[in-house]
mmCIF file of C-alpha atoms and ligand atoms in Angstrom:
data_model
loop_
_atom_site.group_PDB
_atom_site.id
_atom_site.type_symbol
_atom_site.label_atom_id
_atom_site.label_comp_id
_atom_site.label_asym_id
_atom_site.label_seq_id
_atom_site.Cartn_x
_atom_site.Cartn_y
_atom_site.Cartn_z
ATOM 1 C CA MET A 1 -33.543 -30.215 -2.945
ATOM 2 C CA GLN A 2 -35.009 -27.769 -5.435
ATOM 3 C CA VAL A 3 -34.191 -27.968 -9.136
ATOM 4 C CA VAL A 4 -34.815 -25.206 -11.678
ATOM 5 C CA GLU A 5 -34.054 -25.885 -15.344
ATOM 6 C CA GLN A 6 -32.813 -23.063 -17.576
ATOM 7 C CA ALA A 7 -32.647 -20.933 -14.464
ATOM 8 C CA PRO A 8 -32.390 -17.144 -14.921
ATOM 9 C CA LEU A 9 -29.338 -15.821 -13.073
ATOM 10 C CA GLN A 10 -29.615 -12.034 -13.295
ATOM 11 C CA GLY A 11 -30.747 -11.796 -9.668
ATOM 12 C CA LEU A 12 -28.089 -14.253 -8.498
ATOM 13 C CA ASN A 13 -24.940 -12.338 -9.522
ATOM 14 C CA THR A 14 -24.009 -8.884 -8.255
ATOM 15 C CA PHE A 15 -22.885 -7.785 -11.742
ATOM 16 C CA HIS A 16 -26.596 -8.283 -12.642
ATOM 17 C CA VAL A 17 -25.536 -9.937 -15.869
ATOM 18 C CA SER A 18 -28.301 -11.717 -17.718
ATOM 19 C CA ALA A 19 -27.580 -15.441 -18.251
ATOM 20 C CA ARG A 20 -29.081 -18.851 -17.572
ATOM 21 C CA ALA A 21 -27.864 -22.059 -15.979
ATOM 22 C CA ARG A 22 -28.957 -25.403 -17.388
ATOM 23 C CA TYR A 23 -29.785 -26.379 -13.796
ATOM 24 C CA LEU A 24 -29.880 -24.412 -10.577
ATOM 25 C CA VAL A 25 -30.012 -26.784 -7.622
ATOM 26 C CA THR A 26 -30.531 -25.537 -4.092
ATOM 27 C CA LEU A 27 -29.893 -27.676 -1.049
ATOM 28 C CA GLU A 28 -31.715 -26.921 2.212
ATOM 29 C CA SER A 29 -29.466 -29.149 4.321
ATOM 30 C CA PRO A 30 -26.200 -31.097 3.922
ATOM 31 C CA ALA A 31 -28.211 -34.342 4.058
ATOM 32 C CA GLU A 32 -29.749 -33.460 0.673
ATOM 33 C CA LEU A 33 -26.368 -33.817 -1.040
ATOM 34 C CA ALA A 34 -26.926 -37.584 -1.324
ATOM 35 C CA ASP A 35 -30.063 -36.955 -3.452
ATOM 36 C CA PHE A 36 -28.104 -34.604 -5.671
ATOM 37 C CA LEU A 37 -25.199 -37.010 -6.180
ATOM 38 C CA ALA A 38 -27.579 -39.895 -6.952
ATOM 39 C CA ASP A 39 -29.518 -37.924 -9.583
ATOM 40 C CA PRO A 40 -28.459 -39.065 -13.089
ATOM 41 C CA ARG A 41 -29.424 -35.700 -14.643
ATOM 42 C CA PHE A 42 -26.393 -34.062 -13.072
ATOM 43 C CA ALA A 43 -23.762 -36.807 -13.304
ATOM 44 C CA ALA A 44 -21.856 -35.712 -16.402
ATOM 45 C CA LEU A 45 -22.350 -31.956 -16.209
ATOM 46 C CA PRO A 46 -19.903 -29.253 -15.139
ATOM 47 C CA LEU A 47 -20.580 -28.119 -11.577
ATOM 48 C CA PHE A 48 -20.048 -24.798 -9.859
ATOM 49 C CA VAL A 49 -20.907 -23.990 -6.253
ATOM 50 C CA LEU A 50 -22.734 -20.667 -6.029
ATOM 51 C CA GLY A 51 -22.669 -18.468 -2.947
ATOM 52 C CA GLY A 52 -24.059 -14.929 -3.053
ATOM 53 C CA GLY A 53 -22.807 -14.397 -6.636
ATOM 54 C CA SER A 54 -20.697 -11.436 -5.531
ATOM 55 C CA ASN A 55 -17.422 -12.738 -6.955
ATOM 56 C CA LEU A 56 -18.678 -14.100 -10.225
ATOM 57 C CA LEU A 57 -18.621 -13.034 -13.877
ATOM 58 C CA LEU A 58 -21.002 -14.971 -16.132
ATOM 59 C CA THR A 59 -19.697 -14.612 -19.687
ATOM 60 C CA GLY A 60 -22.572 -16.637 -21.168
ATOM 61 C CA ASP A 61 -25.149 -19.264 -20.257
ATOM 62 C CA PHE A 62 -23.734 -21.948 -17.956
ATOM 63 C CA PRO A 63 -24.214 -25.373 -19.526
ATOM 64 C CA GLY A 64 -23.951 -27.241 -16.209
ATOM 65 C CA VAL A 65 -25.236 -27.242 -12.627
ATOM 66 C CA LEU A 66 -25.039 -24.329 -10.231
ATOM 67 C CA LEU A 67 -25.305 -25.816 -6.758
ATOM 68 C CA GLN A 68 -26.298 -23.379 -4.037
ATOM 69 C CA PRO A 69 -26.392 -24.285 -0.343
ATOM 70 C CA HIS A 70 -29.190 -22.606 1.614
ATOM 71 C CA PHE A 71 -27.863 -23.823 4.959
ATOM 72 C CA LEU A 72 -28.799 -21.349 7.687
ATOM 73 C CA GLY A 73 -27.892 -20.902 11.336
ATOM 74 C CA ARG A 74 -25.321 -19.218 13.552
ATOM 75 C CA THR A 75 -24.413 -20.370 17.040
ATOM 76 C CA VAL A 76 -21.989 -19.669 19.840
ATOM 77 C CA LEU A 77 -20.150 -22.967 20.423
ATOM 78 C CA SER A 78 -18.170 -21.942 23.502
ATOM 79 C CA SER A 79 -16.931 -18.880 25.289
ATOM 80 C CA ASP A 80 -14.662 -20.043 28.051
ATOM 81 C CA THR A 81 -11.015 -20.092 26.969
ATOM 82 C CA GLY A 82 -10.257 -16.459 26.319
ATOM 83 C CA ARG A 83 -11.904 -16.845 22.954
ATOM 84 C CA VAL A 84 -15.453 -17.077 21.661
ATOM 85 C CA ARG A 85 -16.039 -19.876 19.161
ATOM 86 C CA VAL A 86 -18.831 -19.124 16.723
ATOM 87 C CA ARG A 87 -20.202 -21.306 13.933
ATOM 88 C CA ALA A 88 -22.061 -19.945 10.883
ATOM 89 C CA CYS A 89 -23.701 -21.992 8.131
ATOM 90 C CA ALA A 90 -22.724 -21.424 4.501
ATOM 91 C CA GLY A 91 -25.946 -19.816 3.278
ATOM 92 C CA GLU A 92 -25.937 -17.007 5.857
ATOM 93 C CA SER A 93 -25.292 -13.510 4.536
ATOM 94 C CA TRP A 94 -21.685 -12.634 5.403
ATOM 95 C CA ASP A 95 -22.497 -9.134 6.555
ATOM 96 C CA GLY A 96 -25.601 -10.269 8.436
ATOM 97 C CA PHE A 97 -23.354 -12.659 10.339
ATOM 98 C CA VAL A 98 -20.695 -9.998 11.014
ATOM 99 C CA GLY A 99 -23.426 -7.618 12.264
ATOM 100 C CA TRP A 100 -24.748 -10.335 14.580
ATOM 101 C CA THR A 101 -21.291 -10.989 16.120
ATOM 102 C CA VAL A 102 -20.830 -7.261 16.689
ATOM 103 C CA GLU A 103 -24.293 -6.990 18.311
ATOM 104 C CA GLN A 104 -23.282 -9.784 20.704
ATOM 105 C CA GLY A 105 -20.248 -7.639 21.622
ATOM 106 C CA PHE A 106 -17.794 -10.045 19.952
ATOM 107 C CA ALA A 107 -14.697 -8.538 18.353
ATOM 108 C CA GLY A 108 -12.583 -9.727 15.444
ATOM 109 C CA LEU A 109 -14.831 -9.481 12.379
ATOM 110 C CA GLU A 110 -15.688 -5.759 12.458
ATOM 111 C CA ASN A 111 -13.056 -4.819 9.834
ATOM 112 C CA LEU A 112 -14.684 -7.302 7.447
ATOM 113 C CA SER A 113 -18.012 -5.429 7.604
ATOM 114 C CA CYS A 114 -20.178 -4.640 4.584
ATOM 115 C CA ILE A 115 -18.594 -7.227 2.274
ATOM 116 C CA PRO A 116 -21.303 -8.700 0.023
ATOM 117 C CA GLY A 117 -21.747 -12.464 -0.326
ATOM 118 C CA HIS A 118 -22.380 -15.551 1.774
ATOM 119 C CA VAL A 119 -20.448 -17.099 4.668
ATOM 120 C CA GLY A 120 -19.648 -20.211 2.609
ATOM 121 C CA ALA A 121 -17.762 -18.217 -0.032
ATOM 122 C CA ALA A 122 -15.665 -16.233 2.434
ATOM 123 C CA PRO A 123 -12.957 -18.906 2.945
ATOM 124 C CA VAL A 124 -12.677 -19.667 -0.789
ATOM 125 C CA GLN A 125 -10.865 -16.453 -1.549
ATOM 126 C CA ASN A 126 -9.829 -15.705 2.038
ATOM 127 C CA ILE A 127 -11.702 -12.399 2.007
ATOM 128 C CA GLY A 128 -9.762 -9.489 3.420
ATOM 129 C CA ALA A 129 -10.219 -5.798 4.068
ATOM 130 C CA TYR A 130 -8.810 -2.975 6.174
ATOM 131 C CA GLY A 131 -5.928 -4.938 7.659
ATOM 132 C CA VAL A 132 -7.783 -8.182 8.506
ATOM 133 C CA GLU A 133 -8.085 -11.408 6.536
ATOM 134 C CA LEU A 134 -10.517 -14.241 7.153
ATOM 135 C CA LYS A 135 -7.585 -16.559 7.915
ATOM 136 C CA ASP A 136 -6.832 -14.490 11.053
ATOM 137 C CA VAL A 137 -10.106 -15.584 12.689
ATOM 138 C CA VAL A 138 -10.988 -18.991 11.200
ATOM 139 C CA GLU A 139 -10.694 -22.092 13.382
ATOM 140 C CA CYS A 140 -11.929 -24.597 10.819
ATOM 141 C CA VAL A 141 -14.014 -24.996 7.681
ATOM 142 C CA GLU A 142 -16.660 -27.716 7.370
ATOM 143 C CA ALA A 143 -17.288 -28.962 3.848
ATOM 144 C CA LEU A 144 -18.891 -31.713 1.783
ATOM 145 C CA ASP A 145 -16.557 -33.536 -0.565
ATOM 146 C CA LEU A 146 -18.482 -33.579 -3.841
ATOM 147 C CA ALA A 147 -16.377 -36.477 -5.127
ATOM 148 C CA THR A 148 -17.329 -38.817 -2.263
ATOM 149 C CA GLY A 149 -20.374 -37.181 -0.630
ATOM 150 C CA ARG A 150 -18.584 -37.260 2.745
ATOM 151 C CA ALA A 151 -18.443 -34.475 5.319
ATOM 152 C CA VAL A 152 -14.875 -33.251 5.863
ATOM 153 C CA LYS A 153 -13.321 -30.680 8.160
ATOM 154 C CA PHE A 154 -10.261 -28.532 7.456
ATOM 155 C CA THR A 155 -8.246 -26.729 10.100
ATOM 156 C CA ALA A 156 -7.189 -23.191 9.177
ATOM 157 C CA ASP A 157 -3.694 -24.525 8.351
ATOM 158 C CA GLU A 158 -5.136 -27.205 6.090
ATOM 159 C CA CYS A 159 -7.053 -24.542 4.143
ATOM 160 C CA ARG A 160 -3.634 -23.123 3.011
ATOM 161 C CA PHE A 161 -4.919 -19.582 3.108
ATOM 162 C CA SER A 162 -2.918 -16.877 1.398
ATOM 163 C CA TYR A 163 -3.770 -13.543 -0.265
ATOM 164 C CA ARG A 164 -7.202 -14.151 -1.907
ATOM 165 C CA ASP A 165 -6.422 -17.868 -2.126
ATOM 166 C CA SER A 166 -7.106 -21.245 -0.454
ATOM 167 C CA ILE A 167 -7.330 -24.938 -1.340
ATOM 168 C CA PHE A 168 -10.993 -24.334 -2.181
ATOM 169 C CA LYS A 169 -10.103 -21.691 -4.759
ATOM 170 C CA ARG A 170 -7.542 -24.045 -6.332
ATOM 171 C CA GLN A 171 -9.965 -26.984 -6.643
ATOM 172 C CA PRO A 172 -13.249 -25.469 -7.849
ATOM 173 C CA GLY A 173 -16.087 -27.997 -7.884
ATOM 174 C CA ARG A 174 -14.403 -30.358 -5.410
ATOM 175 C CA TYR A 175 -15.842 -29.095 -2.121
ATOM 176 C CA LEU A 176 -19.051 -27.442 -1.037
ATOM 177 C CA ILE A 177 -18.367 -25.458 2.125
ATOM 178 C CA SER A 178 -21.194 -26.118 4.570
ATOM 179 C CA ALA A 179 -20.184 -24.044 7.624
ATOM 180 C CA VAL A 180 -17.305 -22.028 9.055
ATOM 181 C CA VAL A 181 -16.152 -21.979 12.686
ATOM 182 C CA PHE A 182 -14.516 -18.762 13.900
ATOM 183 C CA SER A 183 -12.353 -18.246 16.958
ATOM 184 C CA LEU A 184 -12.741 -14.663 18.163
ATOM 185 C CA PRO A 185 -10.662 -13.128 20.957
ATOM 186 C CA HIS A 186 -12.455 -11.910 24.118
ATOM 187 C CA ALA A 187 -10.113 -8.926 24.128
ATOM 188 C CA PHE A 188 -10.921 -6.183 21.620
ATOM 189 C CA THR A 189 -7.804 -5.085 19.716
ATOM 190 C CA PRO A 190 -8.952 -2.421 17.266
ATOM 191 C CA ARG A 191 -7.219 -2.450 13.867
ATOM 192 C CA LEU A 192 -7.358 1.156 12.783
ATOM 193 C CA ASP A 193 -4.165 1.543 10.795
ATOM 194 C CA TYR A 194 -5.706 1.460 7.288
ATOM 195 C CA PRO A 195 -5.878 4.872 5.572
ATOM 196 C CA GLY A 196 -9.347 6.400 5.923
ATOM 197 C CA VAL A 197 -10.430 4.383 8.981
ATOM 198 C CA PRO A 198 -9.200 6.807 11.708
ATOM 199 C CA GLU A 199 -10.731 9.697 9.750
ATOM 200 C CA ALA A 200 -14.108 7.894 9.534
ATOM 201 C CA LEU A 201 -14.019 7.228 13.290
ATOM 202 C CA ALA A 202 -13.157 10.845 14.030
ATOM 203 C CA ALA A 203 -16.131 11.960 11.898
ATOM 204 C CA GLN A 204 -18.601 9.958 14.039
ATOM 205 C CA GLN A 205 -20.992 11.902 16.289
ATOM 206 C CA ASP A 206 -20.580 9.204 18.934
ATOM 207 C CA SER A 207 -17.630 10.041 21.169
ATOM 208 C CA GLY A 208 -18.143 7.158 23.603
ATOM 209 C CA PRO A 209 -15.675 4.303 24.100
ATOM 210 C CA LEU A 210 -14.267 2.591 21.049
ATOM 211 C CA THR A 211 -16.302 -0.577 20.435
ATOM 212 C CA PRO A 212 -16.464 -3.170 17.631
ATOM 213 C CA ALA A 213 -19.810 -1.561 16.696
ATOM 214 C CA ARG A 214 -18.173 1.858 16.185
ATOM 215 C CA VAL A 215 -15.362 0.325 14.126
ATOM 216 C CA ARG A 216 -17.963 -1.520 12.049
ATOM 217 C CA ARG A 217 -19.753 1.758 11.309
ATOM 218 C CA ALA A 218 -16.464 3.412 10.355
ATOM 219 C CA ILE A 219 -15.501 0.558 8.004
ATOM 220 C CA CYS A 220 -18.929 0.672 6.320
ATOM 221 C CA ALA A 221 -18.581 4.444 5.910
ATOM 222 C CA VAL A 222 -15.158 4.062 4.231
ATOM 223 C CA ARG A 223 -16.469 1.337 1.918
ATOM 224 C CA HIS A 224 -19.597 3.339 0.994
ATOM 225 C CA SER A 225 -17.471 6.409 0.234
ATOM 226 C CA LYS A 226 -15.583 4.701 -2.577
ATOM 227 C CA LEU A 227 -17.084 1.326 -3.485
ATOM 228 C CA PRO A 228 -20.381 1.175 -5.406
ATOM 229 C CA ASP A 229 -23.314 -0.648 -3.782
ATOM 230 C CA PRO A 230 -23.980 -3.712 -5.964
ATOM 231 C CA ALA A 231 -27.721 -3.343 -5.303
ATOM 232 C CA VAL A 232 -27.555 -0.004 -7.136
ATOM 233 C CA LEU A 233 -24.710 -0.474 -9.640
ATOM 234 C CA GLY A 234 -23.684 -3.976 -10.714
ATOM 235 C CA ASN A 235 -20.133 -4.915 -9.696
ATOM 236 C CA ALA A 236 -18.094 -7.649 -8.040
ATOM 237 C CA GLY A 237 -15.804 -5.548 -5.834
ATOM 238 C CA SER A 238 -12.141 -5.566 -6.796
ATOM 239 C CA PHE A 239 -11.883 -7.054 -10.259
ATOM 240 C CA PHE A 240 -8.142 -7.750 -10.048
ATOM 241 C CA LYS A 241 -5.832 -8.879 -7.277
ATOM 242 C CA ASN A 242 -3.115 -6.476 -6.250
ATOM 243 C CA PRO A 243 -0.069 -7.859 -8.105
ATOM 244 C CA VAL A 244 2.844 -9.210 -6.082
ATOM 245 C CA VAL A 245 6.144 -8.650 -7.894
ATOM 246 C CA SER A 246 9.811 -9.099 -7.031
ATOM 247 C CA GLN A 247 11.322 -6.307 -4.960
ATOM 248 C CA SER A 248 13.771 -5.629 -7.805
ATOM 249 C CA GLN A 249 10.925 -5.176 -10.313
ATOM 250 C CA ALA A 250 9.144 -2.899 -7.816
ATOM 251 C CA ASP A 251 12.379 -0.897 -7.351
ATOM 252 C CA SER A 252 12.852 -0.327 -11.064
ATOM 253 C CA LEU A 253 9.176 0.631 -11.522
ATOM 254 C CA LYS A 254 9.481 2.998 -8.561
ATOM 255 C CA ALA A 255 12.588 4.597 -10.107
ATOM 256 C CA GLU A 256 10.486 5.560 -13.138
ATOM 257 C CA ASN A 257 7.229 6.268 -11.240
ATOM 258 C CA ALA A 258 8.087 8.024 -7.994
ATOM 259 C CA ALA A 259 4.431 8.343 -6.926
ATOM 260 C CA MET A 260 3.711 4.601 -7.220
ATOM 261 C CA PRO A 261 2.667 3.104 -3.852
ATOM 262 C CA VAL A 262 4.589 -0.087 -2.926
ATOM 263 C CA TYR A 263 3.849 -2.329 0.064
ATOM 264 C CA PRO A 264 6.062 -5.086 1.497
ATOM 265 C CA ALA A 265 4.763 -8.601 0.691
ATOM 266 C CA GLY A 266 7.235 -10.973 2.341
ATOM 267 C CA SER A 267 10.894 -11.625 1.665
ATOM 268 C CA GLY A 268 12.051 -10.239 -1.670
ATOM 269 C CA LEU A 269 8.476 -9.419 -2.716
ATOM 270 C CA ALA A 270 6.398 -6.266 -3.035
ATOM 271 C CA LYS A 271 2.708 -5.553 -3.636
ATOM 272 C CA ILE A 272 1.553 -2.764 -5.936
ATOM 273 C CA PRO A 273 -2.045 -1.479 -5.904
ATOM 274 C CA ALA A 274 -3.684 -2.618 -9.144
ATOM 275 C CA ALA A 275 -5.983 0.423 -8.873
ATOM 276 C CA TRP A 276 -2.975 2.744 -9.195
ATOM 277 C CA LEU A 277 -1.651 0.934 -12.277
ATOM 278 C CA ILE A 278 -5.112 0.991 -13.897
ATOM 279 C CA GLU A 279 -5.689 4.659 -13.104
ATOM 280 C CA GLN A 280 -2.307 5.596 -14.623
ATOM 281 C CA CYS A 281 -3.406 3.868 -17.835
ATOM 282 C CA GLY A 282 -6.379 6.247 -17.997
ATOM 283 C CA PHE A 283 -9.170 3.787 -17.174
ATOM 284 C CA LYS A 284 -10.668 5.342 -14.040
ATOM 285 C CA GLY A 285 -14.226 6.325 -15.025
ATOM 286 C CA TYR A 286 -13.715 4.793 -18.498
ATOM 287 C CA ARG A 287 -16.729 3.307 -20.262
ATOM 288 C CA ASP A 288 -17.260 0.959 -23.215
ATOM 289 C CA GLY A 289 -21.040 0.972 -23.677
ATOM 290 C CA ASP A 290 -22.512 -0.268 -20.394
ATOM 291 C CA ALA A 291 -19.252 -1.902 -19.254
ATOM 292 C CA GLY A 292 -17.135 0.523 -17.275
ATOM 293 C CA VAL A 293 -14.583 1.257 -14.573
ATOM 294 C CA HIS A 294 -16.021 2.961 -11.503
ATOM 295 C CA GLU A 295 -15.346 6.676 -11.336
ATOM 296 C CA LYS A 296 -14.311 6.556 -7.654
ATOM 297 C CA HIS A 297 -12.247 3.344 -7.704
ATOM 298 C CA ALA A 298 -10.189 2.093 -10.629
ATOM 299 C CA LEU A 299 -10.199 -1.531 -9.400
ATOM 300 C CA VAL A 300 -13.966 -1.926 -9.661
ATOM 301 C CA LEU A 301 -15.556 -2.856 -12.994
ATOM 302 C CA VAL A 302 -19.224 -1.902 -13.177
ATOM 303 C CA ASN A 303 -22.266 -2.773 -15.239
ATOM 304 C CA TYR A 304 -24.075 0.482 -15.983
ATOM 305 C CA GLY A 305 -27.154 -1.404 -17.173
ATOM 306 C CA ARG A 306 -27.151 -4.000 -19.875
ATOM 307 C CA ALA A 307 -23.508 -4.977 -20.246
ATOM 308 C CA SER A 308 -23.050 -8.649 -20.991
ATOM 309 C CA GLY A 309 -20.476 -10.699 -19.130
ATOM 310 C CA ALA A 310 -18.526 -10.998 -22.383
ATOM 311 C CA GLU A 311 -18.380 -7.187 -22.683
ATOM 312 C CA LEU A 312 -17.182 -6.848 -19.098
ATOM 313 C CA TRP A 313 -14.555 -9.502 -19.747
ATOM 314 C CA ALA A 314 -13.426 -7.726 -22.937
ATOM 315 C CA LEU A 315 -12.959 -4.531 -20.924
ATOM 316 C CA ALA A 316 -10.953 -6.459 -18.316
ATOM 317 C CA GLU A 317 -8.708 -7.840 -21.079
ATOM 318 C CA LYS A 318 -8.201 -4.343 -22.484
ATOM 319 C CA ILE A 319 -7.135 -3.110 -19.032
ATOM 320 C CA ARG A 320 -4.777 -6.057 -18.508
ATOM 321 C CA ALA A 321 -3.131 -5.474 -21.879
ATOM 322 C CA ALA A 322 -2.659 -1.749 -21.188
ATOM 323 C CA VAL A 323 -1.127 -2.338 -17.741
ATOM 324 C CA LYS A 324 1.153 -5.055 -19.127
ATOM 325 C CA ALA A 325 2.284 -2.822 -22.006
ATOM 326 C CA ARG A 326 2.994 0.209 -19.816
ATOM 327 C CA PHE A 327 4.343 -1.392 -16.614
ATOM 328 C CA GLY A 328 5.206 -4.985 -17.571
ATOM 329 C CA VAL A 329 2.945 -6.212 -14.737
ATOM 330 C CA GLU A 330 0.381 -9.012 -15.164
ATOM 331 C CA LEU A 331 -2.990 -8.422 -13.505
ATOM 332 C CA GLU A 332 -4.868 -11.480 -12.307
ATOM 333 C CA PRO A 333 -8.684 -11.274 -12.234
ATOM 334 C CA GLU A 334 -10.251 -11.914 -8.831
ATOM 335 C CA PRO A 335 -13.809 -13.061 -9.650
ATOM 336 C CA ASN A 336 -14.623 -16.532 -10.887
ATOM 337 C CA LYS A 337 -15.368 -16.504 -14.612
ATOM 338 C CA LEU A 338 -18.009 -18.882 -15.953
HETATM 339 N N1 EPU B 1 -5.721 3.764 -5.775
HETATM 340 C C1 EPU B 1 -5.597 4.463 -6.954
HETATM 341 N N2 EPU B 1 -6.722 4.748 -7.669
HETATM 342 C C2 EPU B 1 -7.948 4.379 -7.260
HETATM 343 C C3 EPU B 1 -8.081 3.674 -6.056
HETATM 344 C C4 EPU B 1 -6.947 3.367 -5.321
HETATM 345 O O1 EPU B 1 -4.498 4.824 -7.358
HETATM 346 O O2 EPU B 1 -8.916 4.666 -7.982
HETATM 347 C C5 EPU B 1 -4.480 3.416 -5.027
HETATM 348 C C6 EPU B 1 -4.221 4.343 -3.872
HETATM 349 O O3 EPU B 1 -2.828 4.538 -3.781
HETATM 350 C C7 EPU B 1 -4.671 3.540 -2.665
HETATM 351 C C8 EPU B 1 -4.339 2.132 -3.116
HETATM 352 O O4 EPU B 1 -4.603 2.113 -4.512
HETATM 353 O O5 EPU B 1 -3.985 3.883 -1.513
HETATM 354 C C9 EPU B 1 -5.147 1.056 -2.421
HETATM 355 O O6 EPU B 1 -6.542 1.319 -2.595
HETATM 356 P P1 EPU B 1 -7.621 0.791 -1.533
HETATM 357 O O7 EPU B 1 -7.230 1.184 -0.165
HETATM 358 O O8 EPU B 1 -8.977 1.196 -2.004
HETATM 359 O O9 EPU B 1 -7.447 -0.774 -1.574
HETATM 360 P P2 EPU B 1 -7.297 -1.813 -2.774
HETATM 361 O O10 EPU B 1 -5.909 -2.365 -2.712
HETATM 362 O O11 EPU B 1 -7.736 -1.223 -4.064
HETATM 363 C C10 EPU B 1 -7.988 -3.874 -1.331
HETATM 364 C C11 EPU B 1 -8.900 -5.043 -1.496
HETATM 365 C C12 EPU B 1 -10.334 -4.610 -1.226
HETATM 366 C C13 EPU B 1 -10.418 -4.084 0.193
HETATM 367 C C14 EPU B 1 -9.462 -2.915 0.344
HETATM 368 C C15 EPU B 1 -9.389 -2.396 1.764
HETATM 369 C C16 EPU B 1 -7.838 -6.457 -3.150
HETATM 370 C C17 EPU B 1 -7.870 -6.994 -4.551
HETATM 371 N N3 EPU B 1 -8.788 -5.580 -2.841
HETATM 372 O O12 EPU B 1 -8.342 -2.934 -2.352
HETATM 373 O O13 EPU B 1 -11.153 -5.766 -1.333
HETATM 374 O O14 EPU B 1 -11.731 -3.666 0.511
HETATM 375 O O15 EPU B 1 -8.114 -3.333 -0.025
HETATM 376 O O16 EPU B 1 -8.696 -3.305 2.555
HETATM 377 O O17 EPU B 1 -6.972 -6.857 -2.373
HETATM 378 C C18 EPU B 1 -12.481 -7.000 -2.873
HETATM 379 O O18 EPU B 1 -11.651 -7.905 -2.748
HETATM 380 O O19 EPU B 1 -13.495 -7.102 -3.614
HETATM 381 C C19 EPU B 1 -12.263 -5.748 -2.159
HETATM 382 C C20 EPU B 1 -13.053 -4.677 -2.328
#
């Protein structure tokens, strides 16, 4: 276990916001949790489990403990039942892991390519992109219960995954995810129905057979064409969830805004792209000092340099208020706010 007091966090969040944590504690193995729980310095402090910091907005110094698992390792557990079962430890880079599965010739994760962050954070918000969600490929999630110190295992059903949500998201500070087991099909069923993906495939020089590796390259190309690279321009991906509204509310909004995209979201419900609502309110490319909205994607808030977390949050509030006033729709922020 490594403990840093008054730890600088600028390099540990993809918004590159400058802030400090009272303690940053890193664990090299699950066995070290016992030392952490027995340490009186941490007993009464607020606790937040930190992954890659790619879904986090620090609005000031954090007066508690940031606990970061550095558990590494990825293994094939079995490959004999029509599916390949693969286990990845929480501290692995998500995209490094996806790239590794694709190199092995395994299918199922290629549409989730190029998403920043760590494996351990992926189940928390049930990451999803280009027609695939994590819940489609998870067999179980291994975690440490921070209340008892015990190792626990959740089946995919027990994780209660839904759009950008899970039991882990609803109980922050209760569990530290230690590893995720995936069940990937032997058969490759490409998911190419998302706008932009077929075009990116068609633009490839390679005209050989369609493979998970080619789909991965296409997905990365689509992402790079419209989402800023956090290593270059601070951001946390989509800042808001796409709002789910009643079909009747969607119908009346559509009657007044014929161009508004609407997607089905289960019985009596409809999903509206938050990016469209935000763009209509004039925020695409908008800037308040160093806090801004990306010029190529209205759902991505960016730090052009020295924006504080509080300034980014103020911009988010301004956007929410404008969308609410014009469309009557509430936007819910996606990143965790500390
Ligand atoms: N749109 C606009 N203006 C924009 C951008 C988009 O009006 O500036 C409209 C367009 O109509 C477009 C629609 O919004 O068709 C949807 O845009 P996009 O395909 O880029 O997807 P998204 O709904 O904005 C979601 C996820 C992304 C994920 C993509 C692709 C959420 C909150 N975000 O974005 O996830 O990569 O779909 O599947 O569900 C993330 O969570 O950080 C993330 C990047």
